[in-house]
Short mmCIF file of C-alpha atoms and ligand atoms in Angstrom, two decimals:
data_model
loop_
_atom_site.label_atom_id
_atom_site.label_comp_id
_atom_site.label_asym_id
_atom_site.label_seq_id
_atom_site.Cartn_x
_atom_site.Cartn_y
_atom_site.Cartn_z
CA MET A 30 93.89 83.17 80.78
CA VAL A 31 91.25 85.95 81.10
CA TYR A 32 88.00 84.18 81.44
CA PHE A 33 85.14 86.38 80.60
CA THR A 34 82.05 86.71 82.69
CA LYS A 35 78.40 86.87 81.43
CA ASN A 36 78.49 90.62 82.06
CA LEU A 37 81.27 91.73 79.65
CA MET A 38 78.81 90.82 76.75
CA LYS A 39 77.87 94.29 77.19
CA THR A 40 80.10 97.02 77.91
CA PRO A 41 80.73 97.16 81.55
CA VAL A 42 81.61 100.14 83.91
CA LEU A 43 84.85 98.98 85.43
CA THR A 44 85.72 100.03 88.99
CA SER A 45 88.90 98.82 90.92
CA GLY A 46 90.70 100.16 93.81
CA ILE A 47 94.33 99.53 95.13
CA GLN A 48 95.77 100.40 98.30
CA PRO A 49 98.75 102.75 98.45
CA SER A 50 99.78 100.96 101.54
CA GLY A 51 103.40 99.88 100.66
CA VAL A 52 105.54 99.09 97.59
CA LEU A 53 103.49 97.19 94.82
CA HIS A 54 104.98 93.44 94.34
CA ILE A 55 104.67 90.89 91.90
CA GLY A 56 101.65 89.28 93.69
CA ASN A 57 99.71 92.64 93.25
CA TYR A 58 100.83 92.72 89.42
CA PHE A 59 99.81 89.08 88.76
CA GLY A 60 96.81 88.97 91.06
CA ALA A 61 95.34 92.70 90.10
CA LEU A 62 97.29 95.04 88.40
CA ARG A 63 98.03 93.10 84.88
CA GLN A 64 94.12 92.35 84.43
CA ASN A 65 93.16 95.96 85.58
CA ILE A 66 95.25 97.31 82.85
CA ALA A 67 94.20 94.82 80.25
CA LEU A 68 90.67 95.53 81.06
CA GLY A 69 90.91 99.29 81.48
CA ASN A 70 92.73 99.80 78.17
CA GLN A 71 89.93 97.68 76.46
CA TYR A 72 86.54 99.11 78.28
CA GLY A 73 87.98 102.34 79.95
CA GLY A 74 86.64 102.42 83.68
CA TYR A 75 87.60 104.12 87.05
CA PHE A 76 90.70 102.88 88.66
CA PHE A 77 91.52 104.50 91.90
CA ILE A 78 94.22 104.66 94.30
CA VAL A 79 92.49 104.22 97.67
CA ASN A 80 94.38 106.38 100.16
CA TYR A 81 91.38 106.59 102.45
CA HIS A 82 91.51 102.85 102.63
CA ALA A 83 95.13 103.03 103.24
CA LEU A 84 94.88 105.44 106.18
CA THR A 85 93.21 102.36 108.15
CA SER A 86 96.95 101.15 108.45
CA VAL A 87 99.34 103.83 107.38
CA ASN A 88 99.70 107.07 109.71
CA ASN A 89 102.75 108.67 108.31
CA ARG A 90 101.90 111.51 105.87
CA GLU A 91 105.14 111.22 103.71
CA GLU A 92 104.77 107.65 103.23
CA LEU A 93 100.94 107.67 102.33
CA ALA A 94 101.60 110.45 99.83
CA GLN A 95 104.84 108.51 98.30
CA TYR A 96 103.06 105.54 97.93
CA SER A 97 100.05 107.03 96.30
CA PHE A 98 102.16 108.92 93.97
CA ASP A 99 104.35 105.36 93.29
CA VAL A 100 100.90 103.34 92.62
CA ALA A 101 100.26 106.01 89.83
CA LEU A 102 103.73 105.90 88.33
CA ASP A 103 103.15 101.80 88.46
CA TYR A 104 99.96 101.77 86.80
CA LEU A 105 101.45 104.25 84.03
CA ALA A 106 104.56 102.57 83.51
CA LEU A 107 102.88 98.97 83.26
CA GLY A 108 100.74 100.21 80.39
CA LEU A 109 97.44 101.63 81.75
CA ASP A 110 96.43 104.16 79.05
CA PRO A 111 95.03 107.42 80.71
CA ALA A 112 93.18 108.33 77.31
CA LYS A 113 91.15 105.40 77.91
CA ALA A 114 90.82 104.94 81.61
CA ASN A 115 90.42 107.03 84.39
CA LEU A 116 93.45 107.04 86.98
CA PHE A 117 92.83 109.28 90.11
CA LEU A 118 93.16 109.55 93.78
CA GLN A 119 90.25 108.39 96.04
CA SER A 120 90.26 111.33 98.15
CA ASP A 121 89.81 113.66 95.01
CA VAL A 122 86.18 112.60 94.73
CA PRO A 123 84.54 114.44 97.78
CA GLN A 124 81.06 112.80 97.04
CA LEU A 125 82.61 109.51 98.24
CA GLY A 126 82.38 110.59 102.08
CA GLU A 127 78.70 111.37 101.30
CA LEU A 128 77.80 108.25 99.98
CA THR A 129 79.63 106.37 102.58
CA TRP A 130 77.90 107.71 105.28
CA ILE A 131 74.39 107.30 103.75
CA PHE A 132 75.31 103.64 103.26
CA LEU A 133 76.76 103.38 106.86
CA CYS A 134 73.30 104.39 108.06
CA LEU A 135 71.51 101.43 106.51
CA THR A 136 74.41 98.92 107.45
CA PRO A 137 73.66 96.47 110.20
CA VAL A 138 76.66 96.01 112.57
CA SER A 139 76.37 92.50 112.45
CA LEU A 140 76.96 92.31 108.56
CA LEU A 141 80.13 94.01 109.37
CA GLU A 142 81.12 91.86 112.29
CA LYS A 143 81.14 89.09 109.78
CA GLY A 144 83.87 90.76 107.88
CA VAL A 145 86.82 88.14 107.13
CA ALA A 146 89.24 90.80 106.14
CA TYR A 147 88.62 92.73 109.31
CA LYS A 148 89.11 89.60 111.48
CA ASP A 149 92.41 88.88 109.49
CA LYS A 150 93.67 92.32 109.72
CA ILE A 151 93.22 92.19 113.67
CA ALA A 152 94.65 89.01 113.95
CA ASN A 153 97.74 90.34 111.95
CA GLY A 154 98.06 93.16 114.44
CA LEU A 155 96.21 96.09 113.07
CA SER A 156 94.40 98.23 115.42
CA PRO A 157 90.81 97.61 115.42
CA ASN A 158 89.94 101.51 114.38
CA ALA A 159 86.22 101.96 113.24
CA GLY A 160 87.78 102.80 109.59
CA LEU A 161 89.00 99.44 109.48
CA PHE A 162 85.61 97.72 110.42
CA THR A 163 83.54 99.88 108.14
CA TYR A 164 86.10 99.31 105.29
CA PRO A 165 83.86 97.40 103.01
CA ILE A 166 81.15 100.22 103.03
CA LEU A 167 83.82 102.70 101.93
CA GLN A 168 84.49 100.15 99.12
CA ALA A 169 80.76 99.61 98.26
CA ALA A 170 80.80 103.30 97.79
CA ASP A 171 83.87 103.47 95.61
CA ILE A 172 82.11 100.84 93.35
CA LEU A 173 78.53 102.22 93.22
CA ILE A 174 79.06 105.90 93.20
CA TYR A 175 80.35 105.43 89.54
CA GLY A 176 77.65 102.90 88.65
CA GLY A 177 80.23 100.18 88.60
CA THR A 178 78.95 96.78 86.99
CA LEU A 179 82.19 95.00 87.10
CA VAL A 180 84.85 94.91 89.70
CA PRO A 181 88.17 92.98 89.03
CA VAL A 182 89.63 91.81 92.17
CA GLY A 183 91.50 88.93 93.57
CA GLN A 184 90.08 85.95 95.20
CA ASP A 185 90.53 87.76 98.80
CA GLN A 186 87.91 90.38 98.01
CA LYS A 187 84.95 88.12 97.31
CA GLN A 188 83.22 89.23 100.68
CA ASN A 189 83.54 92.87 100.24
CA ILE A 190 81.86 92.49 96.63
CA GLU A 191 79.24 90.27 98.29
CA ILE A 192 78.69 93.44 101.00
CA CYS A 193 78.80 95.98 98.16
CA ARG A 194 75.89 93.92 96.35
CA ASP A 195 73.96 93.64 99.49
CA THR A 196 74.36 97.58 100.07
CA ALA A 197 73.20 98.11 96.66
CA GLU A 198 70.11 95.80 96.97
CA ARG A 199 69.29 97.26 100.12
CA PHE A 200 69.59 101.01 98.89
CA ASN A 201 67.45 100.34 95.96
CA ARG A 202 64.72 98.49 97.99
CA MET A 203 64.71 101.07 100.54
CA PHE A 204 64.69 104.24 98.70
CA ALA A 205 64.46 103.37 94.78
CA PRO A 206 62.33 100.56 94.47
CA GLU A 207 60.38 101.68 91.34
CA ASN A 208 63.64 102.88 89.76
CA PRO A 209 66.73 101.34 91.01
CA ILE A 210 69.70 103.51 91.22
CA PHE A 211 72.49 101.19 91.66
CA PRO A 212 73.33 98.33 89.06
CA MET A 213 74.46 94.85 90.70
CA PRO A 214 77.94 94.80 90.19
CA GLU A 215 79.56 91.68 89.74
CA ALA A 216 83.32 90.49 90.86
CA TYR A 217 85.50 89.76 87.98
CA ILE A 218 87.84 87.18 89.67
CA LEU A 219 90.59 85.47 87.09
CA GLU A 220 89.85 81.73 88.26
CA ASP A 221 93.46 80.53 86.96
CA VAL A 222 95.75 83.18 88.92
CA ALA A 223 97.30 81.16 91.47
CA VAL A 224 98.52 83.01 94.43
CA VAL A 225 101.88 84.14 94.04
CA PRO A 226 104.18 82.68 96.66
CA GLY A 227 106.70 85.11 98.53
CA LEU A 228 110.26 84.32 99.31
CA ASP A 229 109.38 82.33 102.12
CA SER A 230 106.91 80.30 100.29
CA ARG A 231 103.83 81.51 101.92
CA LYS A 232 101.53 83.98 100.16
CA MET A 233 103.61 87.06 98.73
CA SER A 234 102.21 89.88 101.02
CA LYS A 235 103.59 93.12 102.30
CA SER A 236 102.54 92.21 105.67
CA TYR A 237 104.81 89.31 105.78
CA GLY A 238 107.73 90.96 104.29
CA ASN A 239 108.66 88.36 101.78
CA THR A 240 107.62 90.41 98.62
CA ILE A 241 109.64 91.15 95.41
CA GLY A 242 108.65 94.72 94.24
CA ILE A 243 107.57 94.87 90.79
CA PHE A 244 110.20 97.56 90.06
CA ASP A 245 112.88 95.60 92.17
CA GLU A 246 116.38 95.51 89.96
CA GLY A 247 119.94 95.15 90.35
CA SER A 248 121.58 93.74 93.28
CA VAL A 249 118.40 94.35 95.26
CA LEU A 250 116.41 91.83 92.91
CA LYS A 251 119.40 89.59 92.65
CA LYS A 252 119.57 89.17 96.46
CA LYS A 253 116.04 88.61 97.01
CA VAL A 254 115.69 85.81 94.12
CA MET A 255 118.68 84.06 95.61
CA SER A 256 116.80 84.05 98.92
CA ILE A 257 113.77 82.30 97.89
CA VAL A 258 113.45 79.26 99.89
CA THR A 259 114.14 75.77 98.45
CA ASP A 260 114.24 72.23 99.82
CA SER A 261 117.66 70.77 100.23
CA THR A 262 117.60 68.30 97.31
CA PRO A 263 121.37 67.81 96.22
CA LEU A 264 122.19 69.37 92.80
CA GLU A 265 122.60 65.96 91.07
CA ASP A 266 119.15 64.55 91.88
CA PRO A 267 115.92 64.89 90.10
CA LYS A 268 113.71 67.75 91.44
CA ASN A 269 109.83 68.17 91.21
CA PRO A 270 109.20 71.38 89.62
CA GLU A 271 105.33 71.33 90.91
CA THR A 272 106.30 71.50 94.37
CA ASP A 273 109.24 74.19 93.98
CA ASN A 274 108.96 77.87 95.07
CA VAL A 275 111.35 79.20 92.33
CA PHE A 276 109.40 77.08 89.39
CA ALA A 277 106.11 78.38 90.75
CA MET A 278 107.64 82.17 89.80
CA ILE A 279 109.17 80.73 86.56
CA ARG A 280 105.72 80.06 85.33
CA LEU A 281 104.55 83.53 85.86
CA PHE A 282 107.32 84.84 83.78
CA ALA A 283 108.40 81.96 81.04
CA ALA A 284 106.49 81.42 77.75
CA PRO A 285 104.94 77.83 77.96
CA GLU A 286 107.90 76.30 75.98
CA LYS A 287 110.11 77.80 78.15
CA GLN A 288 108.67 76.37 81.08
CA GLU A 289 108.36 72.96 79.48
CA GLU A 290 112.05 73.11 78.94
CA ILE A 291 113.10 74.19 82.72
CA ALA A 292 110.63 71.35 84.03
CA ALA A 293 112.09 68.68 82.08
CA ALA A 294 115.64 69.98 83.35
CA TYR A 295 114.39 69.90 87.00
CA ARG A 296 113.17 66.22 86.13
CA ALA A 297 116.39 65.08 84.79
CA GLY A 298 118.52 66.17 87.72
CA GLY A 299 121.69 67.97 87.34
CA TYR A 300 119.91 71.02 87.36
CA GLY A 301 120.18 73.01 90.73
CA TYR A 302 118.05 75.48 92.28
CA GLY A 303 120.68 78.14 91.86
CA HIS A 304 120.52 77.32 88.13
CA ALA A 305 116.69 77.80 88.21
CA LYS A 306 117.15 81.20 90.20
CA LYS A 307 119.50 82.34 87.59
CA GLU A 308 116.99 81.79 84.91
CA LEU A 309 114.30 83.35 86.84
CA LEU A 310 116.33 86.45 87.41
CA GLY A 311 116.98 86.77 83.57
CA LEU A 312 112.88 86.20 83.02
CA MET A 313 112.18 88.66 85.29
CA ASN A 314 114.63 91.37 83.85
CA ASP A 315 113.35 90.88 80.37
CA TYR A 316 109.40 90.98 81.63
CA PHE A 317 109.82 94.09 83.24
CA GLY A 318 112.40 95.68 81.11
CA GLU A 319 110.31 98.04 79.14
CA ALA A 320 108.15 99.23 82.12
CA ARG A 321 111.25 99.93 84.01
CA GLU A 322 112.32 102.51 81.17
CA LYS A 323 109.16 103.89 81.16
CA ARG A 324 108.85 104.41 85.00
CA ARG A 325 112.29 106.13 84.93
CA ALA A 326 111.06 108.23 82.18
CA LEU A 327 107.80 109.23 84.11
CA ALA A 328 109.71 109.74 87.30
CA GLN A 329 111.24 112.68 85.43
CA LYS A 330 107.44 114.12 84.65
CA PRO A 331 105.86 114.45 87.97
CA ASP A 332 103.75 117.04 86.52
CA PHE A 333 102.38 114.53 83.79
CA VAL A 334 101.44 112.22 86.29
CA ARG A 335 99.80 115.03 88.49
CA ASP A 336 97.99 115.98 85.34
CA VAL A 337 96.51 112.53 84.39
CA LEU A 338 95.31 112.27 88.27
CA ARG A 339 93.53 115.55 88.00
CA ASP A 340 91.84 114.62 84.89
CA GLY A 341 90.85 111.22 85.98
CA ALA A 342 89.54 112.81 89.31
CA GLN A 343 87.44 115.47 87.24
CA ASN A 344 85.73 112.72 85.12
CA ALA A 345 85.11 110.61 88.14
CA THR A 346 83.64 113.70 90.26
CA LYS A 347 81.39 114.40 87.40
CA ALA A 348 80.01 110.91 87.23
CA ALA A 349 79.83 110.54 91.02
CA GLU A 350 77.73 113.95 91.24
CA ALA A 351 75.48 112.59 88.77
CA HIS A 352 74.76 109.43 90.94
CA MET A 353 74.50 111.72 93.98
CA VAL A 354 71.73 114.20 92.96
CA LYS A 355 69.41 110.95 92.37
CA VAL A 356 70.73 109.79 95.81
CA ARG A 357 70.29 112.93 97.62
CA GLU A 358 66.70 113.19 96.08
CA ALA A 359 65.68 109.60 96.84
CA VAL A 360 66.91 109.67 100.86
CA GLY A 361 65.44 113.13 101.20
CA LEU A 362 68.52 115.29 101.43
CA MET A 363 67.09 117.78 99.15
CA ARG A 364 66.84 121.60 100.26
CA VAL A 365 63.58 122.15 102.17
P1 LIG B 1110 99.10 92.87 100.37
O1 LIG B 1110 98.77 91.12 100.89
O2 LIG B 1110 100.54 92.75 100.20
O3 LIG B 1110 98.71 93.62 101.47
P2 LIG B 1110 96.81 93.63 99.14
O4 LIG B 1110 95.99 92.91 100.17
O5 LIG B 1110 96.86 95.12 99.35
O6 LIG B 1110 98.18 93.19 99.48
O7 LIG B 1110 96.21 93.15 97.69
C1 LIG B 1110 95.91 94.05 96.60
C2 LIG B 1110 95.67 93.17 95.44
O8 LIG B 1110 96.72 92.27 94.94
C3 LIG B 1110 94.26 91.97 95.74
O9 LIG B 1110 93.62 92.36 94.69
C4 LIG B 1110 94.79 91.05 96.03
O10 LIG B 1110 94.03 89.80 95.63
C5 LIG B 1110 96.20 90.78 95.07
N1 LIG B 1110 97.35 89.90 95.66
C6 LIG B 1110 97.83 90.27 96.65
N2 LIG B 1110 98.91 89.63 96.99
C7 LIG B 1110 98.88 88.51 96.28
C8 LIG B 1110 99.50 87.36 95.77
N3 LIG B 1110 100.27 86.73 96.67
N4 LIG B 1110 99.08 86.75 94.86
C9 LIG B 1110 98.17 86.86 94.12
N5 LIG B 1110 97.55 88.19 94.10
C10 LIG B 1110 97.79 89.09 95.27
N1 LIG B 1111 89.85 96.41 99.30
C1 LIG B 1111 90.86 96.23 98.09
C2 LIG B 1111 91.96 95.57 98.22
O1 LIG B 1111 92.52 95.48 99.36
C3 LIG B 1111 90.75 97.82 97.36
C4 LIG B 1111 89.84 98.41 97.05
C5 LIG B 1111 89.33 99.55 97.50
C6 LIG B 1111 88.95 98.11 95.87
N2 LIG B 1111 87.97 99.88 96.98
C7 LIG B 1111 87.77 99.18 95.87
C8 LIG B 1111 88.80 96.98 95.09
C9 LIG B 1111 86.81 98.98 95.11
C10 LIG B 1111 88.01 97.03 94.09
C11 LIG B 1111 86.77 97.99 93.93
O2 LIG B 1111 92.39 94.98 97.48
#
């Protein structure tokens, strides 16, 4: 389950962002949201919807606004307690742009040229805009502006956290060697969270169009589950649960005893992939049943959601400004 890093011995300052660049899927849930919510409800922290980052790939205003609101609904429906953790839009903290610029001025272009995520995104057809290139520096500012010490993220974010640490170290060394302004944040990566496979068995990702939305239900969900790719072993033959895509998803939703029971049925033969898919559908409906109800209720109260985001942004802005006062002073951006 959740493994705790040494850092958790003292109370961490949690910071984590999620891009509103599409409908969140169950890969995002098991890879990111679930632990963000568990940690946020325990330790508080800053959970932002990174709409500036999403601008690197979304250029439709309605879509960006809708996805941003939907991420807030998803977080709240899935259980983030806004009385404990701050949930807000990245763009509601104006100091962020200021810190990003300062950091950009100390970042060697050669560091960004090594960005794996940048290269991947270009390879996947995104246009190489300067926002995409400098994306990790905006992310570093996201973390450091709140004095973040712990960043729950998926495996794919390791390099971005390294870049953030580099930036903190460089800033402290250049401008505040006696009294470092930024703590050194650590990534919090769940080692045992497997990559959630998509319908076609590649990694589930919105860029592959192979996702199951966290809040898909009814005939939409059924159609997707029934379309999960399997091999062609005949119904009566024994099957290997370890290599099957449907079972990989069952594992995410079923209690250990239930997993064992289904694995045994696979191995015994006479249990088809159709049976397994029906089982998976039932498990998913149970797992997300309560959250779906909550989301429906919240969708009727958009002003409540907006209030949560506004309050979160107010707290975040206060924390950001406290750091920026020191940063401006340290770099020489004070009134002359
Ligand atoms: P996508 O690949 O759909 O564009 P993002 O890159 O926006 O998703 O990922 C947001 C978060 O969700 C990241 O922390 C990432 O590690 C996690 N995540 C995305 N897809 C998966 C997956 N298939 N399995 C596990 N975690 C995932
Ligand atoms: N790059 C992250 C992702 O794609 C999102 C992100 C932006 C983030 N700023 C952050 C994650 C700060 C952690 C901390 O998943």
